[in-house]
C-alpha cells in the first residue's frame, strides 16, 4: 500500500512539474541551459571576471538543479528503461566515475576534487538523458545550431567589440577568440561546427538547407583560420579527410572483396601518411615546431617531476593545476618563460594521468575505446551520414584532447558531447524520427 502510494505521488510530481508547456519545450530549455552552463568558465566574462573561477555553492545548486530537471524529464518521456539500459552498456564509464568519487579519499585537495566530481556526475546524468529522449538526428542538429550560434555571435563581437573578441595581450595578440575566453576554446568548437556543417550539407535534400549549411561551413573555416589555433587548423584536414574516406566507403565499400580490401588499407595508410605530412606542414607554415608550441617539453617535465611521484592513483581531480605557484613552476621549468601561466597540462589524457594516475587513465581509455569500436561498427555496417556522425565526432573528442584539456578541467561541454555519443541507441539510426514521436 505504501509503495503504491509512493509511486502515485512520484508520478503526480513528475506530471505536475511540467504542466505549463510541452515536455519537448522543457527539453529544449534544458539543452540551452546545459550548454550555457557547461561553457560558462570558457566564455568571456564581461561583467564579472570572478566567473572564471569556481563558486562551489553556486555550481552545486546549478548543476544539481540541471540533473534533477533532466531526470524528471526522462521520467516524463517514459524513458527510464532505455536510460538504465544505456548505463548498463556503458559500465566502464560508470566504473570510471565511481573510481573518481573514490579518489576523494586520497586527493591532496578533497574539496576541489569533490567540486569536479559533482559536475562530472551531473553532466553525465544529464547528457545520458538527452541521448535517450532525443533522436540522433535531432542531437546532431542541436550541436550544429549551438556551434553556428557561437560562430555568428563571435563574428559580431569581433566586429562590434574587437577589444573583447580579439586577443590584446602580447603573447596571443591578434588571434580571434570571439565570445570565448581564449582562442584555444574558440578554435576547437569552430572545428566541430565545421564538420557538423559538412555532414549536414552532404545529407541535406533541399537547396535552401544546403545553402545554409555551406554558409556555416565557410564561416567556421574562416573563424578557425582567424583564431590561429593550431589544434583547430589541424582538425580541419583530419575530420574532412575522414569524411571523404567514409564517402568512398559508402560508394565502393559493399563491392570490396579479397584484393580490393588490401588496396583499401593501402589507400588508408597513404591517406594517414598524407595527413601526418599535412599536419607537419601546417606547423612549419605557421612558424611552429614539432614540439607543439612547447607542449612536448611540458609533458616530459610533468611525467618526470609530477606523475612519477604519484604514478598509480594520482593527486585527485582538479588539484595541482589549482595552485598558482605550481602553474608558474610548470611554465618556467618547461621553457615557457614567466609571461605565460600554464593552467593545465594541454593534454586531457596527461591531466587524467596526473589527477587519477595510471589506474584512472586505463579506465578512461577502456570506455573511450569501447565507444570508438561501437561507433566504427555502426558506421561501417551502414552507409548514411547520420550513422557516421558519432564516429567522426568521437574522433574529434579523442584528437582535440591530445593538445588541449577538455576532460572537465575548465569546461564540461566536451565531456557532455562525449557522454551523449556513448549513450546513443545501438543499431542503425532512423533519419526521419522526430522528438514528438516519442510516446509518453
Short mmCIF file of C-alpha atoms in Angstrom, two decimals:
data_model
loop_
_atom_site.label_atom_id
_atom_site.label_comp_id
_atom_site.label_asym_id
_atom_site.label_seq_id
_atom_site.Cartn_x
_atom_site.Cartn_y
_atom_site.Cartn_z
CA UNK A 1 0.00 0.00 0.00
CA UNK A 2 2.76 2.44 0.97
CA UNK A 3 4.81 1.55 -2.09
CA UNK A 4 1.84 2.11 -4.41
CA UNK A 5 1.17 5.47 -2.78
CA UNK A 6 4.81 6.45 -3.24
CA UNK A 7 4.67 5.58 -6.95
CA UNK A 8 1.44 7.56 -7.31
CA UNK A 9 2.96 10.62 -5.63
CA UNK A 10 6.08 10.36 -7.80
CA UNK A 11 4.01 10.23 -10.99
CA UNK A 12 1.89 13.17 -9.86
CA UNK A 13 5.03 15.17 -9.06
CA UNK A 14 6.61 14.44 -12.44
CA UNK A 15 3.45 15.40 -14.35
CA UNK A 16 2.84 18.44 -12.18
CA UNK A 17 6.39 19.72 -12.65
CA UNK A 18 5.88 20.15 -16.41
CA UNK A 19 2.26 21.26 -16.71
CA UNK A 20 2.71 24.73 -18.29
CA UNK A 21 4.45 23.74 -21.54
CA UNK A 22 5.00 20.58 -23.56
CA UNK A 23 7.75 18.21 -22.48
CA UNK A 24 9.59 18.96 -25.74
CA UNK A 25 9.71 22.65 -24.77
CA UNK A 26 11.19 21.82 -21.39
CA UNK A 27 13.71 19.52 -23.07
CA UNK A 28 14.77 22.40 -25.33
CA UNK A 29 15.18 24.71 -22.34
CA UNK A 30 17.31 22.05 -20.65
CA UNK A 31 19.60 21.86 -23.70
CA UNK A 32 20.10 25.63 -23.81
CA UNK A 33 20.73 25.82 -20.07
CA UNK A 34 23.11 22.86 -20.13
CA UNK A 35 25.23 24.18 -22.99
CA UNK A 36 25.46 27.65 -21.46
CA UNK A 37 26.44 26.37 -18.02
CA UNK A 38 28.93 23.86 -19.44
CA UNK A 39 30.75 26.72 -21.20
CA UNK A 40 30.37 29.42 -18.56
CA UNK A 41 34.02 29.26 -17.47
CA UNK A 42 35.39 29.39 -21.02
CA UNK A 43 33.17 32.24 -22.23
CA UNK A 44 34.41 35.80 -21.98
CA UNK A 45 33.23 37.14 -18.59
CA UNK A 46 32.32 40.69 -19.49
CA UNK A 47 30.53 41.68 -16.29
CA UNK A 48 32.45 39.83 -13.61
CA UNK A 49 35.89 38.31 -14.11
CA UNK A 50 35.47 36.19 -10.98
CA UNK A 51 33.17 33.90 -13.01
CA UNK A 52 36.35 32.37 -14.44
CA UNK A 53 36.84 30.60 -11.15
CA UNK A 54 34.72 28.03 -9.36
CA UNK A 55 31.97 29.13 -6.99
CA UNK A 56 31.21 25.98 -5.03
CA UNK A 57 27.70 26.80 -3.67
CA UNK A 58 26.51 28.25 -6.98
CA UNK A 59 27.95 25.36 -9.01
CA UNK A 60 26.39 22.77 -6.73
CA UNK A 61 22.98 24.46 -6.90
CA UNK A 62 23.04 24.96 -10.68
CA UNK A 63 24.35 21.52 -11.61
CA UNK A 64 22.13 19.79 -9.06
CA UNK A 65 19.09 21.56 -10.49
CA UNK A 66 20.06 20.65 -14.07
CA UNK A 67 20.48 16.97 -13.19
CA UNK A 68 17.17 16.92 -11.30
CA UNK A 69 15.31 18.53 -14.21
CA UNK A 70 16.90 16.04 -16.60
CA UNK A 71 15.83 13.04 -14.51
CA UNK A 72 12.29 14.38 -14.18
CA UNK A 73 12.15 14.88 -17.95
CA UNK A 74 13.42 11.37 -18.50
CA UNK A 75 10.55 10.07 -16.36
CA UNK A 76 8.09 12.34 -18.16
CA UNK A 77 9.20 10.93 -21.51
CA UNK A 78 8.84 7.41 -20.11
CA UNK A 79 12.45 6.57 -20.92
CA UNK A 80 13.53 5.08 -17.61
CA UNK A 81 14.15 1.58 -19.01
CA UNK A 82 16.16 2.88 -22.00
CA UNK A 83 18.18 5.10 -19.69
CA UNK A 84 19.07 2.20 -17.39
CA UNK A 85 20.00 0.01 -20.36
CA UNK A 86 22.27 2.78 -21.67
CA UNK A 87 24.14 2.86 -18.37
CA UNK A 88 24.50 -0.92 -18.48
CA UNK A 89 26.00 -0.67 -21.97
CA UNK A 90 28.46 1.91 -20.64
CA UNK A 91 29.55 0.13 -17.49
CA UNK A 92 33.23 1.19 -17.97
CA UNK A 93 32.14 4.84 -17.85
CA UNK A 94 30.27 4.16 -14.62
CA UNK A 95 33.36 2.47 -13.16
CA UNK A 96 35.47 5.49 -14.11
CA UNK A 97 33.02 7.81 -12.35
CA UNK A 98 32.94 5.58 -9.25
CA UNK A 99 36.74 5.46 -9.19
CA UNK A 100 36.84 9.26 -9.46
CA UNK A 101 34.49 9.53 -6.50
CA UNK A 102 36.72 7.17 -4.52
CA UNK A 103 39.77 9.32 -5.34
CA UNK A 104 38.48 11.98 -2.92
CA UNK A 105 39.90 9.80 -0.13
CA UNK A 106 43.49 10.33 -1.33
CA UNK A 107 43.12 13.72 -3.03
CA UNK A 108 45.53 16.41 -1.88
CA UNK A 109 42.63 18.90 -2.10
CA UNK A 110 39.44 16.90 -1.37
CA UNK A 111 37.11 19.90 -1.64
CA UNK A 112 38.40 20.71 -5.14
CA UNK A 113 38.07 17.10 -6.23
CA UNK A 114 34.53 16.94 -4.86
CA UNK A 115 33.63 20.02 -6.92
CA UNK A 116 34.79 18.46 -10.21
CA UNK A 117 33.22 15.09 -9.39
CA UNK A 118 29.81 16.66 -8.72
CA UNK A 119 29.99 18.42 -12.10
CA UNK A 120 31.10 15.16 -13.75
CA UNK A 121 28.20 13.22 -12.25
CA UNK A 122 25.59 15.89 -13.04
CA UNK A 123 26.91 16.41 -16.58
CA UNK A 124 26.99 12.66 -17.25
CA UNK A 125 23.49 12.10 -15.86
CA UNK A 126 22.07 14.95 -17.94
CA UNK A 127 23.93 14.06 -21.14
CA UNK A 128 22.66 10.49 -20.86
CA UNK A 129 19.10 11.77 -20.56
CA UNK A 130 19.47 13.89 -23.71
CA UNK A 131 20.74 10.84 -25.60
CA UNK A 132 17.65 8.77 -24.73
CA UNK A 133 14.95 11.43 -25.17
CA UNK A 134 16.27 12.94 -28.42
CA UNK A 135 16.74 11.06 -31.73
CA UNK A 136 20.35 11.09 -33.03
CA UNK A 137 19.37 13.31 -35.98
CA UNK A 138 17.99 15.93 -33.60
CA UNK A 139 21.11 15.76 -31.41
CA UNK A 140 23.33 16.36 -34.43
CA UNK A 141 21.18 19.35 -35.39
CA UNK A 142 21.31 20.70 -31.84
CA UNK A 143 25.11 20.57 -31.80
CA UNK A 144 25.23 22.23 -35.23
CA UNK A 145 22.90 25.03 -34.14
CA UNK A 146 24.94 25.60 -30.98
CA UNK A 147 28.24 25.88 -32.85
CA UNK A 148 26.64 28.05 -35.55
CA UNK A 149 25.26 30.46 -32.93
CA UNK A 150 28.71 30.62 -31.32
CA UNK A 151 30.22 31.36 -34.74
CA UNK A 152 27.79 34.17 -35.61
CA UNK A 153 28.00 35.77 -32.15
CA UNK A 154 31.79 35.56 -32.23
CA UNK A 155 31.94 37.29 -35.61
CA UNK A 156 29.64 40.04 -34.32
CA UNK A 157 31.74 40.51 -31.18
CA UNK A 158 34.92 40.81 -33.24
CA UNK A 159 33.30 43.43 -35.47
CA UNK A 160 31.50 45.45 -32.77
CA UNK A 161 33.77 44.88 -29.74
CA UNK A 162 37.19 43.94 -31.15
CA UNK A 163 38.85 44.60 -27.81
CA UNK A 164 36.88 41.66 -26.41
CA UNK A 165 36.75 39.40 -29.45
CA UNK A 166 40.46 39.64 -30.35
CA UNK A 167 43.36 38.87 -28.02
CA UNK A 168 45.05 42.10 -26.95
CA UNK A 169 47.81 40.56 -24.83
CA UNK A 170 51.41 40.38 -26.03
CA UNK A 171 51.50 36.58 -26.29
CA UNK A 172 48.43 35.93 -28.48
CA UNK A 173 47.86 39.43 -29.85
CA UNK A 174 45.68 39.47 -32.96
CA UNK A 175 44.25 35.96 -32.57
CA UNK A 176 40.46 35.86 -32.62
CA UNK A 177 38.68 34.39 -29.60
CA UNK A 178 35.13 35.56 -30.29
CA UNK A 179 32.81 35.15 -27.31
CA UNK A 180 35.27 32.81 -25.59
CA UNK A 181 37.96 33.43 -23.02
CA UNK A 182 40.76 32.07 -25.20
CA UNK A 183 41.45 31.14 -28.82
CA UNK A 184 42.08 27.55 -27.71
CA UNK A 185 38.45 27.37 -26.53
CA UNK A 186 37.12 29.14 -29.62
CA UNK A 187 39.03 27.31 -32.36
CA UNK A 188 38.13 23.69 -31.50
CA UNK A 189 34.40 24.41 -31.22
CA UNK A 190 34.56 26.03 -34.64
CA UNK A 191 36.29 22.88 -35.94
CA UNK A 192 33.44 20.79 -34.53
CA UNK A 193 30.88 23.11 -36.13
CA UNK A 194 32.72 22.94 -39.44
CA UNK A 195 32.50 19.13 -39.54
CA UNK A 196 28.84 19.11 -38.45
CA UNK A 197 28.04 21.64 -41.18
CA UNK A 198 29.77 19.41 -43.73
CA UNK A 199 27.79 16.34 -42.62
CA UNK A 200 24.54 18.31 -42.70
CA UNK A 201 25.34 19.65 -46.17
CA UNK A 202 26.06 16.15 -47.51
CA UNK A 203 22.86 14.73 -46.02
CA UNK A 204 20.58 17.65 -46.94
CA UNK A 205 18.00 17.12 -49.66
CA UNK A 206 16.70 20.69 -50.06
CA UNK A 207 18.55 23.51 -51.82
CA UNK A 208 17.97 26.10 -49.06
CA UNK A 209 19.31 23.68 -46.44
CA UNK A 210 22.46 23.13 -48.45
CA UNK A 211 22.99 26.86 -48.84
CA UNK A 212 22.61 27.34 -45.08
CA UNK A 213 24.98 24.50 -44.21
CA UNK A 214 27.53 25.60 -46.81
CA UNK A 215 27.46 29.11 -45.32
CA UNK A 216 28.10 27.73 -41.82
CA UNK A 217 30.91 25.57 -43.19
CA UNK A 218 32.65 28.55 -44.83
CA UNK A 219 32.10 30.80 -41.80
CA UNK A 220 33.54 28.28 -39.34
CA UNK A 221 36.52 27.64 -41.64
CA UNK A 222 37.23 31.38 -41.78
CA UNK A 223 36.97 31.67 -37.99
CA UNK A 224 39.30 28.71 -37.48
CA UNK A 225 41.95 30.45 -39.57
CA UNK A 226 41.49 33.74 -37.73
CA UNK A 227 41.71 32.02 -34.34
CA UNK A 228 45.30 30.96 -35.11
CA UNK A 229 44.61 27.86 -33.06
CA UNK A 230 46.91 25.15 -34.46
CA UNK A 231 44.77 22.40 -32.94
CA UNK A 232 41.69 23.66 -34.78
CA UNK A 233 43.61 24.13 -38.04
CA UNK A 234 44.91 20.56 -37.85
CA UNK A 235 41.43 19.23 -37.09
CA UNK A 236 40.18 20.53 -40.46
CA UNK A 237 42.07 18.07 -42.70
CA UNK A 238 41.63 15.24 -40.18
CA UNK A 239 37.83 15.49 -39.90
CA UNK A 240 37.22 16.50 -43.52
CA UNK A 241 39.61 13.80 -44.71
CA UNK A 242 37.84 11.18 -42.61
CA UNK A 243 34.56 12.32 -44.16
CA UNK A 244 36.00 11.87 -47.66
CA UNK A 245 37.17 8.37 -46.74
CA UNK A 246 33.72 7.50 -45.46
CA UNK A 247 32.21 8.81 -48.68
CA UNK A 248 34.49 6.39 -50.52
CA UNK A 249 33.29 3.62 -48.23
CA UNK A 250 29.65 4.49 -48.92
CA UNK A 251 30.30 4.40 -52.66
CA UNK A 252 32.53 1.34 -53.00
CA UNK A 253 32.65 -0.42 -49.62
CA UNK A 254 29.97 -3.01 -50.38
CA UNK A 255 31.82 -4.06 -53.55
CA UNK A 256 35.12 -4.80 -51.84
CA UNK A 257 36.38 -8.36 -51.87
CA UNK A 258 39.74 -10.07 -51.48
CA UNK A 259 42.49 -7.93 -53.03
CA UNK A 260 40.25 -4.87 -53.06
CA UNK A 261 40.25 -4.82 -49.26
CA UNK A 262 44.07 -4.85 -49.29
CA UNK A 263 44.08 -1.95 -51.70
CA UNK A 264 41.73 -0.01 -49.47
CA UNK A 265 44.00 -0.50 -46.48
CA UNK A 266 46.95 0.70 -48.59
CA UNK A 267 44.96 3.77 -49.59
CA UNK A 268 44.05 4.40 -45.95
CA UNK A 269 47.70 4.07 -44.92
CA UNK A 270 48.70 6.51 -47.65
CA UNK A 271 45.94 8.85 -46.52
CA UNK A 272 47.12 8.70 -42.91
CA UNK A 273 50.68 9.46 -44.05
CA UNK A 274 49.42 12.38 -46.14
CA UNK A 275 47.50 13.78 -43.16
CA UNK A 276 50.61 13.45 -40.98
CA UNK A 277 52.68 15.31 -43.58
CA UNK A 278 49.97 17.95 -43.86
CA UNK A 279 49.97 18.41 -40.09
CA UNK A 280 53.75 18.89 -40.15
CA UNK A 281 53.38 21.39 -43.00
CA UNK A 282 50.76 23.35 -41.05
CA UNK A 283 53.08 23.65 -38.07
CA UNK A 284 56.00 24.74 -40.23
CA UNK A 285 53.93 27.25 -42.21
CA UNK A 286 52.54 28.78 -39.00
CA UNK A 287 56.06 29.18 -37.64
CA UNK A 288 55.69 26.46 -35.02
CA UNK A 289 57.91 23.47 -34.42
CA UNK A 290 57.10 19.82 -33.85
CA UNK A 291 57.29 20.34 -30.10
CA UNK A 292 53.67 21.53 -30.41
CA UNK A 293 54.28 25.07 -29.15
CA UNK A 294 56.22 23.88 -26.13
CA UNK A 295 53.77 21.14 -25.18
CA UNK A 296 56.22 18.27 -25.58
CA UNK A 297 58.73 19.75 -23.08
CA UNK A 298 55.82 20.45 -20.72
CA UNK A 299 54.61 16.83 -20.92
CA UNK A 300 58.11 15.42 -20.37
CA UNK A 301 58.54 17.74 -17.40
CA UNK A 302 55.23 16.64 -15.89
CA UNK A 303 55.99 12.96 -16.40
CA UNK A 304 59.42 13.24 -14.81
CA UNK A 305 58.67 15.56 -11.89
CA UNK A 306 54.95 15.21 -11.16
CA UNK A 307 53.49 11.92 -12.40
CA UNK A 308 56.50 9.92 -11.16
CA UNK A 309 55.76 10.88 -7.54
CA UNK A 310 52.18 9.54 -7.56
CA UNK A 311 52.03 7.29 -10.64
CA UNK A 312 49.25 4.84 -9.79
CA UNK A 313 46.44 6.86 -8.20
CA UNK A 314 47.40 10.49 -8.82
CA UNK A 315 46.73 13.65 -6.85
CA UNK A 316 42.94 13.86 -7.15
CA UNK A 317 40.77 15.74 -9.66
CA UNK A 318 41.29 19.50 -10.06
CA UNK A 319 44.17 19.71 -7.62
CA UNK A 320 47.71 20.52 -8.81
CA UNK A 321 46.67 23.00 -11.52
CA UNK A 322 44.60 24.94 -8.99
CA UNK A 323 47.84 26.05 -7.29
CA UNK A 324 49.11 29.31 -8.83
CA UNK A 325 52.65 28.54 -7.72
CA UNK A 326 52.52 25.20 -9.50
CA UNK A 327 51.28 26.95 -12.66
CA UNK A 328 54.28 29.30 -12.59
CA UNK A 329 56.68 26.43 -11.85
CA UNK A 330 55.36 24.38 -14.78
CA UNK A 331 55.76 27.31 -17.18
CA UNK A 332 59.29 28.25 -16.13
CA UNK A 333 60.72 24.73 -15.83
CA UNK A 334 59.19 23.69 -19.16
CA UNK A 335 60.77 26.58 -21.03
CA UNK A 336 57.61 28.63 -21.46
CA UNK A 337 59.06 31.65 -19.65
CA UNK A 338 57.45 33.81 -16.99
CA UNK A 339 55.00 35.66 -19.25
CA UNK A 340 52.69 32.65 -19.63
CA UNK A 341 50.70 30.99 -16.85
CA UNK A 342 50.11 27.31 -17.55
CA UNK A 343 46.65 26.44 -16.17
CA UNK A 344 46.52 22.80 -17.34
CA UNK A 345 48.64 20.14 -18.98
CA UNK A 346 47.44 20.98 -22.51
CA UNK A 347 46.53 17.32 -22.88
CA UNK A 348 43.39 15.76 -21.45
CA UNK A 349 44.99 12.35 -21.06
CA UNK A 350 48.03 13.80 -19.30
CA UNK A 351 45.85 15.63 -16.79
CA UNK A 352 43.81 12.50 -16.07
CA UNK A 353 47.13 10.69 -15.51
CA UNK A 354 48.17 13.40 -13.06
CA UNK A 355 44.82 13.51 -11.29
CA UNK A 356 43.82 9.82 -11.24
CA UNK A 357 47.06 8.02 -12.02
CA UNK A 358 47.67 5.05 -14.28
CA UNK A 359 44.55 3.30 -12.97
CA UNK A 360 42.33 6.25 -13.88
CA UNK A 361 43.91 6.63 -17.32
CA UNK A 362 43.35 2.93 -18.06
CA UNK A 363 39.67 3.19 -17.05
CA UNK A 364 39.30 6.29 -19.23
CA UNK A 365 40.85 4.57 -22.23
CA UNK A 366 38.65 1.48 -21.76
CA UNK A 367 35.35 3.33 -22.18
CA UNK A 368 36.73 5.58 -24.92
CA UNK A 369 37.97 2.58 -26.93
CA UNK A 370 34.65 0.84 -26.30
CA UNK A 371 32.79 3.85 -27.67
CA UNK A 372 35.13 4.15 -30.65
CA UNK A 373 34.68 0.47 -31.58
CA UNK A 374 30.91 0.75 -31.25
CA UNK A 375 30.82 3.88 -33.42
CA UNK A 376 33.11 2.29 -36.02
CA UNK A 377 30.93 -0.83 -36.29
CA UNK A 378 27.83 1.32 -36.75
CA UNK A 379 29.47 3.47 -39.43
CA UNK A 380 30.90 0.52 -41.40
CA UNK A 381 27.72 -1.51 -41.04
CA UNK A 382 25.69 1.25 -42.64
CA UNK A 383 26.04 3.86 -45.34
CA UNK A 384 24.44 7.05 -44.06
CA UNK A 385 25.94 10.29 -42.83
CA UNK A 386 23.84 10.09 -39.67
CA UNK A 387 25.43 6.75 -38.76
CA UNK A 388 28.84 8.33 -39.42
CA UNK A 389 28.13 11.29 -37.13
CA UNK A 390 29.01 9.53 -33.79
CA UNK A 391 32.33 8.20 -35.17
CA UNK A 392 33.65 11.46 -36.58
CA UNK A 393 32.52 13.44 -33.51
CA UNK A 394 34.17 10.96 -31.16
CA UNK A 395 37.36 11.17 -33.25
CA UNK A 396 37.17 14.94 -32.78
CA UNK A 397 36.97 14.47 -28.99
CA UNK A 398 39.86 11.99 -28.93
CA UNK A 399 42.17 14.09 -31.11
CA UNK A 400 41.42 17.51 -29.65
CA UNK A 401 42.32 16.25 -26.17
CA UNK A 402 45.83 15.48 -27.39
CA UNK A 403 46.80 19.15 -27.25
CA UNK A 404 44.04 20.72 -25.09
CA UNK A 405 42.48 19.51 -21.87
CA UNK A 406 38.75 19.12 -22.41
CA UNK A 407 38.37 16.47 -19.69
CA UNK A 408 36.38 18.67 -17.27
CA UNK A 409 39.43 20.76 -16.40
CA UNK A 410 37.98 24.14 -17.36
CA UNK A 411 34.69 23.39 -19.13
CA UNK A 412 32.32 20.44 -19.33
CA UNK A 413 30.81 20.89 -22.81
CA UNK A 414 33.10 18.37 -24.49
CA UNK A 415 32.53 15.80 -21.74
CA UNK A 416 28.78 16.18 -22.29
CA UNK A 417 29.19 15.64 -26.05
CA UNK A 418 31.28 12.53 -25.38
CA UNK A 419 28.68 11.02 -23.00
CA UNK A 420 25.89 11.75 -25.48
CA UNK A 421 27.81 9.82 -28.15
CA UNK A 422 28.33 6.87 -25.80
CA UNK A 423 24.65 6.77 -24.82
CA UNK A 424 23.22 6.80 -28.34
CA UNK A 425 20.98 3.78 -29.01
CA UNK A 426 22.56 0.71 -30.64
CA UNK A 427 21.90 -0.20 -34.26
CA UNK A 428 21.25 1.97 -37.29
CA UNK A 429 19.70 5.40 -36.82
CA UNK A 430 16.38 6.46 -38.34
CA UNK A 431 16.71 9.58 -40.50
CA UNK A 432 13.05 10.56 -40.16
CA UNK A 433 12.46 10.04 -36.42
CA UNK A 434 11.24 13.15 -34.60
CA UNK A 435 11.21 14.03 -30.85
CA UNK A 436 7.44 14.34 -30.87
CA UNK A 437 7.10 10.71 -31.92
CA UNK A 438 8.31 9.56 -28.53
CA UNK A 439 5.48 8.00 -26.58
CA UNK A 440 4.75 9.08 -23.03
#
